[in-house]
XYZ file of C-alpha atoms in Angstrom:
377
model
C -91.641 -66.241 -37.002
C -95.386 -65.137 -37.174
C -94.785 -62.598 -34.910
C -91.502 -61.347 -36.653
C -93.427 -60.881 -39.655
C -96.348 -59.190 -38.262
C -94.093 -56.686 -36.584
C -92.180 -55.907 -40.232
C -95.763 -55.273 -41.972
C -96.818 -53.281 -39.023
C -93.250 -50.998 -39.218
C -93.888 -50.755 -43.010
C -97.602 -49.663 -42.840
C -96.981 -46.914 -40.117
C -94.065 -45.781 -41.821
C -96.539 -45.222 -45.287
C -98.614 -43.480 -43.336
C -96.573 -41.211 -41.666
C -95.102 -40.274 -45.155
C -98.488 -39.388 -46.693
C -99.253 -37.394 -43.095
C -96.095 -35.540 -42.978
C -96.516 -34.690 -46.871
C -100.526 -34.482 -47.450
C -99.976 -32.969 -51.210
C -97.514 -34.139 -53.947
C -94.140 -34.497 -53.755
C -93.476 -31.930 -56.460
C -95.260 -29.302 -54.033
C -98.271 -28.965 -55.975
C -101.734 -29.073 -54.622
C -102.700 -32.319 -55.446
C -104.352 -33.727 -52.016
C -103.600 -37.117 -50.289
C -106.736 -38.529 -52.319
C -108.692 -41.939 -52.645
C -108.223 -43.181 -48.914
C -111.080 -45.634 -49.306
C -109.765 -47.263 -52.618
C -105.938 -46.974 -50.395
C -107.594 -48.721 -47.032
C -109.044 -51.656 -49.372
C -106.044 -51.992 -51.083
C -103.829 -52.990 -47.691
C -106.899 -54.841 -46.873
C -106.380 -57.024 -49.854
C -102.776 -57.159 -49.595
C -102.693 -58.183 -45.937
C -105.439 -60.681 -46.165
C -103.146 -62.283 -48.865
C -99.608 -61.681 -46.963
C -101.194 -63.495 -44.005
C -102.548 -66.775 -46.053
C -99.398 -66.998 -47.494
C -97.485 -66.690 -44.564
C -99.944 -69.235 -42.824
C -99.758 -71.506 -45.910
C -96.221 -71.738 -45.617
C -95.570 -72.097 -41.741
C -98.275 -74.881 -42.139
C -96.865 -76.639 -44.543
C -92.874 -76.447 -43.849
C -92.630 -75.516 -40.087
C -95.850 -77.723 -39.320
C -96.100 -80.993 -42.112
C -92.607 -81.129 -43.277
C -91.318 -80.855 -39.865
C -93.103 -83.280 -38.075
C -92.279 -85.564 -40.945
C -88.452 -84.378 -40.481
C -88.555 -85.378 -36.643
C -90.062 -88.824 -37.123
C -88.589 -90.267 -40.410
C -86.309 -92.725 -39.964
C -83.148 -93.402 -42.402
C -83.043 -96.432 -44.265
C -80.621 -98.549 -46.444
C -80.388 -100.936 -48.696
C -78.578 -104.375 -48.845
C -77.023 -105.855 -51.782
C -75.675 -108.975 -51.900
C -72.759 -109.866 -55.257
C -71.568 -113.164 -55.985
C -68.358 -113.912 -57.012
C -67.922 -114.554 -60.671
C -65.914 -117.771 -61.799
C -62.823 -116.751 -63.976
C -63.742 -118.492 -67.390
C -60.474 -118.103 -69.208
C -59.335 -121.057 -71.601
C -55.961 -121.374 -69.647
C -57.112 -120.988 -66.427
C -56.282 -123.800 -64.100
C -58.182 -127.100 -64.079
C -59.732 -128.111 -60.526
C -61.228 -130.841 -58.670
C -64.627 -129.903 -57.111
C -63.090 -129.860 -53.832
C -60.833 -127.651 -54.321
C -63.284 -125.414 -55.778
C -65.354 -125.699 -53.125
C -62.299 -124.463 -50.607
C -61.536 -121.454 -53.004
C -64.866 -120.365 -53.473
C -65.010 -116.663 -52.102
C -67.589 -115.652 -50.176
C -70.343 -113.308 -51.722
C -69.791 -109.662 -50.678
C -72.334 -107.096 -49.281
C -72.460 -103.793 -50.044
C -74.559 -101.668 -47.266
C -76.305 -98.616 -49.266
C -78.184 -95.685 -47.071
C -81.183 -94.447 -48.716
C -81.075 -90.249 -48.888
C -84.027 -89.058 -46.548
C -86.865 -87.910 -47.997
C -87.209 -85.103 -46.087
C -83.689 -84.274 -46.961
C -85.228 -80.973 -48.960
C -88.594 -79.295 -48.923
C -89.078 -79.610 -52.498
C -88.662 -83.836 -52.382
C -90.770 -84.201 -49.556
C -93.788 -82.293 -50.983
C -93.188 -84.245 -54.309
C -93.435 -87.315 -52.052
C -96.362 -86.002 -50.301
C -98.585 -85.360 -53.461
C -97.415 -88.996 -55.011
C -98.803 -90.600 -51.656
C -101.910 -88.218 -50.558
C -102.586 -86.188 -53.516
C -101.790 -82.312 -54.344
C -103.030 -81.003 -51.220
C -101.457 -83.117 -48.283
C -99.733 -80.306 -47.838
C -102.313 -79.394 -46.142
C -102.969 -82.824 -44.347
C -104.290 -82.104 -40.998
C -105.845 -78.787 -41.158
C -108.991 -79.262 -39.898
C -107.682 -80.890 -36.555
C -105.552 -77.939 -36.551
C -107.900 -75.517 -36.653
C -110.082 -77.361 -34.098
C -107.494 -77.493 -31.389
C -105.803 -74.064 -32.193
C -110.112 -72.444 -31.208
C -110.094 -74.614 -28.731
C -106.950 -73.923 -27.005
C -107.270 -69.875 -27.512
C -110.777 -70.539 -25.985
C -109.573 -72.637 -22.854
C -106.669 -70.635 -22.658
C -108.709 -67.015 -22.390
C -110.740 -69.251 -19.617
C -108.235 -70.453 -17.673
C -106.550 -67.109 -17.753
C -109.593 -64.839 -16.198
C -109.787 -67.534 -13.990
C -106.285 -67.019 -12.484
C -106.293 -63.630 -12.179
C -105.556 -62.521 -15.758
C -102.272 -61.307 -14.751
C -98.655 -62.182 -17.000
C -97.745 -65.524 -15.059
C -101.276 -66.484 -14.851
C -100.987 -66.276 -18.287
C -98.414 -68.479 -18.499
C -99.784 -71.285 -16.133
C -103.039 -71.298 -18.342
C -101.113 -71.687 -22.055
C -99.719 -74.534 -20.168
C -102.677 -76.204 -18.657
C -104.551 -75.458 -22.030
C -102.090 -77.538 -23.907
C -101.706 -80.382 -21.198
C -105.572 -80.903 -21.335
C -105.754 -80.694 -25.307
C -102.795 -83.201 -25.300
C -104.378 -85.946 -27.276
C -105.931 -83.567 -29.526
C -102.443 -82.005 -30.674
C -101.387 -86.336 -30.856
C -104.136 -86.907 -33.351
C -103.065 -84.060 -35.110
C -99.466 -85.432 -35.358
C -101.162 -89.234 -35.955
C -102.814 -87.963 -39.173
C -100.320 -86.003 -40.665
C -97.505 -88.606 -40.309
C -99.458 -91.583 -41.893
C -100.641 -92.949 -44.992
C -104.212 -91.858 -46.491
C -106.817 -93.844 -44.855
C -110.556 -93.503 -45.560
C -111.194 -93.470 -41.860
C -112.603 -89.605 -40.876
C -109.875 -88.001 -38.379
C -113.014 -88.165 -35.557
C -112.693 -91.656 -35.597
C -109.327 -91.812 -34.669
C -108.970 -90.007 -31.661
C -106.325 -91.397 -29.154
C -107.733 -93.233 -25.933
C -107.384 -91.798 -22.056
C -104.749 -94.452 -21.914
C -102.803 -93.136 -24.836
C -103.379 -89.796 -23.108
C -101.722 -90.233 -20.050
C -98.483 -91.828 -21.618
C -97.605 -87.888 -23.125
C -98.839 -86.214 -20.309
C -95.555 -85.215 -19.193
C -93.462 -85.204 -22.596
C -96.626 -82.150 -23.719
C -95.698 -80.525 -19.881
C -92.656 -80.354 -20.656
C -92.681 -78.698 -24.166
C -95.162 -76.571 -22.947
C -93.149 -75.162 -20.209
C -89.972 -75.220 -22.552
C -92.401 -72.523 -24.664
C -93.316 -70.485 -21.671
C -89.170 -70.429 -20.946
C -88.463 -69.455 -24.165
C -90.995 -66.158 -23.746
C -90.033 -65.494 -20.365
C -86.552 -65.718 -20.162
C -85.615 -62.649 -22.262
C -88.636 -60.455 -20.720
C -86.905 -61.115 -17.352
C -83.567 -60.166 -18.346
C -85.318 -57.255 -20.593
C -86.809 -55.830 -17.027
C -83.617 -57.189 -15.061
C -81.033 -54.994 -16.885
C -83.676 -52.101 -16.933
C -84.020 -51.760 -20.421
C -87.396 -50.981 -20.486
C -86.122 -47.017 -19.680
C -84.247 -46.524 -22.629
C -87.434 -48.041 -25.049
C -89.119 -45.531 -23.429
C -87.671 -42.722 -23.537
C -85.211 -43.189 -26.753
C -83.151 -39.898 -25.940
C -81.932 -40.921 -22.504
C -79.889 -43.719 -24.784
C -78.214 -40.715 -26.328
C -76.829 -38.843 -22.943
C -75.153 -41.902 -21.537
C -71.189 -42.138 -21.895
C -69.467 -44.459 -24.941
C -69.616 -47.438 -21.995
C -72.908 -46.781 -20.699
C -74.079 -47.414 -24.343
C -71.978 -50.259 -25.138
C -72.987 -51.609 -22.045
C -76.790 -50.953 -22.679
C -76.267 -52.340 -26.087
C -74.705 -55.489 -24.680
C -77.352 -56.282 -22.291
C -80.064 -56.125 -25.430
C -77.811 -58.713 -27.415
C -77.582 -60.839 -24.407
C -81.832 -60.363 -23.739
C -82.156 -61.451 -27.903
C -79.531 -64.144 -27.749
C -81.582 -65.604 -24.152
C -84.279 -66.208 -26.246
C -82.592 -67.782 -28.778
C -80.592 -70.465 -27.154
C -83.545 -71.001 -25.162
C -85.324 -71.566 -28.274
C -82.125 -74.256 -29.560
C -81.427 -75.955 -26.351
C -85.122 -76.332 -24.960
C -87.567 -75.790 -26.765
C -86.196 -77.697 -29.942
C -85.347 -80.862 -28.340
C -88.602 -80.730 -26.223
C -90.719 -80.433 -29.639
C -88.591 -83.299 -31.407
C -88.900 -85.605 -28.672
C -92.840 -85.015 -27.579
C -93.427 -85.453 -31.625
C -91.129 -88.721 -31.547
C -93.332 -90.368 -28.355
C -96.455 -89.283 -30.239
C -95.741 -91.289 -33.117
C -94.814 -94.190 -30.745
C -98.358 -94.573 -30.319
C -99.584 -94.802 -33.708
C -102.079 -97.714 -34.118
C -100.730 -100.705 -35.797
C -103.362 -100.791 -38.343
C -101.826 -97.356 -39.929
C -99.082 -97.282 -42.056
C -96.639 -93.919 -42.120
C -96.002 -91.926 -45.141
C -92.506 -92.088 -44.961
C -90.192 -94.390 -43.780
C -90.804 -94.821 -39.835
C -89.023 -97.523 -36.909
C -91.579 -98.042 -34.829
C -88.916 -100.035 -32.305
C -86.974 -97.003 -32.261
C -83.859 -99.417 -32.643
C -85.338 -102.051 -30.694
C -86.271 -99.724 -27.672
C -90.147 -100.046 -28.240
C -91.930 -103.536 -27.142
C -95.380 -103.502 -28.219
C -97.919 -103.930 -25.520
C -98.696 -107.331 -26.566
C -95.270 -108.749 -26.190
C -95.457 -107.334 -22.106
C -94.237 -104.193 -23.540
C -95.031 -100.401 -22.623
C -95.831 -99.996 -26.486
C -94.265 -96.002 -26.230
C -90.892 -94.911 -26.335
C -89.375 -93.519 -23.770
C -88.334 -89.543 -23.339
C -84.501 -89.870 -23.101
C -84.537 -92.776 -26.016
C -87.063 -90.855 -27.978
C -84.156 -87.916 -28.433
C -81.456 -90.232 -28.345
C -82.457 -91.753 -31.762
C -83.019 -88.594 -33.237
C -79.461 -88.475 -34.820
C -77.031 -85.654 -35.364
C -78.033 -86.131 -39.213
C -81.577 -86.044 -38.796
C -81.005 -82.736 -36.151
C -78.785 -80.758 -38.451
C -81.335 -80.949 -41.453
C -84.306 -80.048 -39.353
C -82.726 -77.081 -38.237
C -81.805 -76.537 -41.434
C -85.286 -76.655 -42.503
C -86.445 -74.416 -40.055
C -84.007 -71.527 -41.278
C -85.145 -71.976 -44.651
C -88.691 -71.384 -43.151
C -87.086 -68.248 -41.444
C -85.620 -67.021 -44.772
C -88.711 -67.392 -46.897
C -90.778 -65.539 -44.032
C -88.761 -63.128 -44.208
C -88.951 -62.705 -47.920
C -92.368 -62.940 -48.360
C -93.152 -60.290 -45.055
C -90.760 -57.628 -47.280
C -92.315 -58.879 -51.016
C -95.673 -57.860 -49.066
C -94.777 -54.747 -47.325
C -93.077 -53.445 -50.876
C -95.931 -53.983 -52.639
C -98.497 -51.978 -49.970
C -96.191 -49.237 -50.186
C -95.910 -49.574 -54.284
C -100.271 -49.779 -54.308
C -100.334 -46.483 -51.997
C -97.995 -44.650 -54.429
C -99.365 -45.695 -57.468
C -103.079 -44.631 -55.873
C -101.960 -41.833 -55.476
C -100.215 -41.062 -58.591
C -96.529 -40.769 -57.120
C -95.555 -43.739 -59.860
C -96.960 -43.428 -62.994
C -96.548 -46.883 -65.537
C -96.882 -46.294 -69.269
């Protein structure tokens, strides 16, 4: 999404610019110059610097908090129990106590399932400032920030050291998040559970806790590194790369030769997007789910949370493994619970996508009115 967004501010910005450099004097022909490019420069300065906390705020908070909270909450219900009420009439019929004892009915139970609490954005950060105050929204930040340095830092490492070239890139983002693995669990360990007066330092995860998501972080981090490289190969595959090129070779082909360069770009977008659905998402959800399998007893979850994972889960005291299995860690995310995160997540997409063109309007409305082209009374 981040990188959608950048692209759309980028577009916008050059496409100001080349305006004002195809027409340096006023639109009505005069010869008024292209004038105050300093005040102009600080201007989209100020307006990107607050388009990208924004954006940041918001992909923190809904595709980062919320989400994680999505993935791990569990649904609960209620259980009432009604007795039957004895018919008091003055003519009803007169009966011996056994016989009221053999007609007695049985009390009835009505089974009631709570609505989730990450059903909608809005509930869940209600929820969120009730439990942790008006900026858990931001829980977690600072862990964030610490392994996000750290990462790019082992990651630019890792890469000179294996040659700097596009794969080698690709085996280092993967070794970098394997060996931050119970950095990125701590993250996931404070942001899922209750306010505790314990600093996050202090609660780091143990080599043994380490090991046990060794392979569910491998295996989201490769799902990633599919998810990139899958439509670059097919991009390169299909020879695409000519026609980006060189945009006027597109424009000499026959009616099929376009329709069939056009359908290999769908197919190269769509690659990346079923990539995205099929591996990537269920990787996430289940490395998030075994994560929270390994929250310490002695912390409580914000929101509702089975540790047993249906009875799945033995604690380690009991002669259990004390972590949930891959295959039963996705198997207990329900078809409820994966609906509504996606859900979520296209909400995320939408309000991106809003805020990117909200932004990139109002750097083109600040160079105009600089520049006198709108004038407000």
């Amino acid at each position: 999404m981040s990188g959608v967004a950048h692209h759309l501010v980028k577009r916008g910005l050059e496409a100001t610019h080349d305006r004002y450099r195809s027409q340096p004097f006023g639109q009505d022909g005069d010869d008024k110059p292209f004038g105050h490019p300093h005040v102009v420069a600080a201007a989209l300065i100020i307006t990107a610097v607050a388009w990208f906390l924004v954006a940041s705020a918001i992909s923190y908070t809904y595709g980062g908090v919320v989400a994680t909270l999505t993935m791990i909450e569990s649904p609960t219900a209620t259980v009432l129990k009604v007795d039957p009420v004895e018919p008091e009439e003055a003519d009803a019929p007169l009966l011996s106590a056994d016989e009221k004892k053999s007609s007695t009915t049985e009390p009835e139970l009505f089974y009631i399932k709570s609505k989730p609490i990450t059903s909608k954005m809005r509930t869940t950060i209600k929820h969120l400032k009730a439990e942790a105050g008006p900026w858990s929204r931001f829980r977690g930040l600072q862990v964030a920030m610490v392994y996000h340095f750290v990462h790019h830092v082992l990651f630019q490492f890792l890469t000179v050291l294996f040659g700097g070239r596009m794969l080698s890139q690709s085996f280092a983002a993967v070794f970098s998040t394997v060996i931050l693995c119970r950095l990125q669990m701590l993250w996931t360990h404070v942001v899922i559970s209750a306010p505790t007066e314990k600093r996050w330092y202090r609660r780091f995860p143990t080599l043994a806790q380490g090991k046990k998501i060794l392979v569910p972080t491998a295996v989201w981090a490769l799902a990633e590194q599919a998810a990139i490289y899958m439509p670059v190969t097919l991009f390169f595959a299909f020879g695409l790369e000519g026609y980006f090129q060189n945009p006027e070779a597109f424009k000499h082909l026959s009616n099929v030769q376009q329709k069939s360069v056009m359908l290999a770009t769908f197919t190269v977008m769509m690659s990346g997007l079923v990539t995205a659905v099929l591996v990537v998402f269920p990787a996430k959800v289940t490395l998030k789910r075994v994560q929270a399998s390994l929250l310490s007893e002695e912390n409580d979850t914000i929101v509702p949370f089975d540790r047993t994972f249906g009875g799945k889960v033995q604690p380690e005291i009991t002669g259990g493994k004390g972590v949930v299995s891959m295959l039963d860690a996705w198997k207990t995310f329900d078809w409820a619970a994966r609906l509504r995160l996606v859900g979520l997540y296209a909400k995320i997409f939408v309000i991106q996508v809003w805020t990117t063109i909200f932004f990139v309007s109002l750097a083109v409305f600040e160079v105009r009115m600089i520049n006198g082209d709108y004038v407000l009374y």
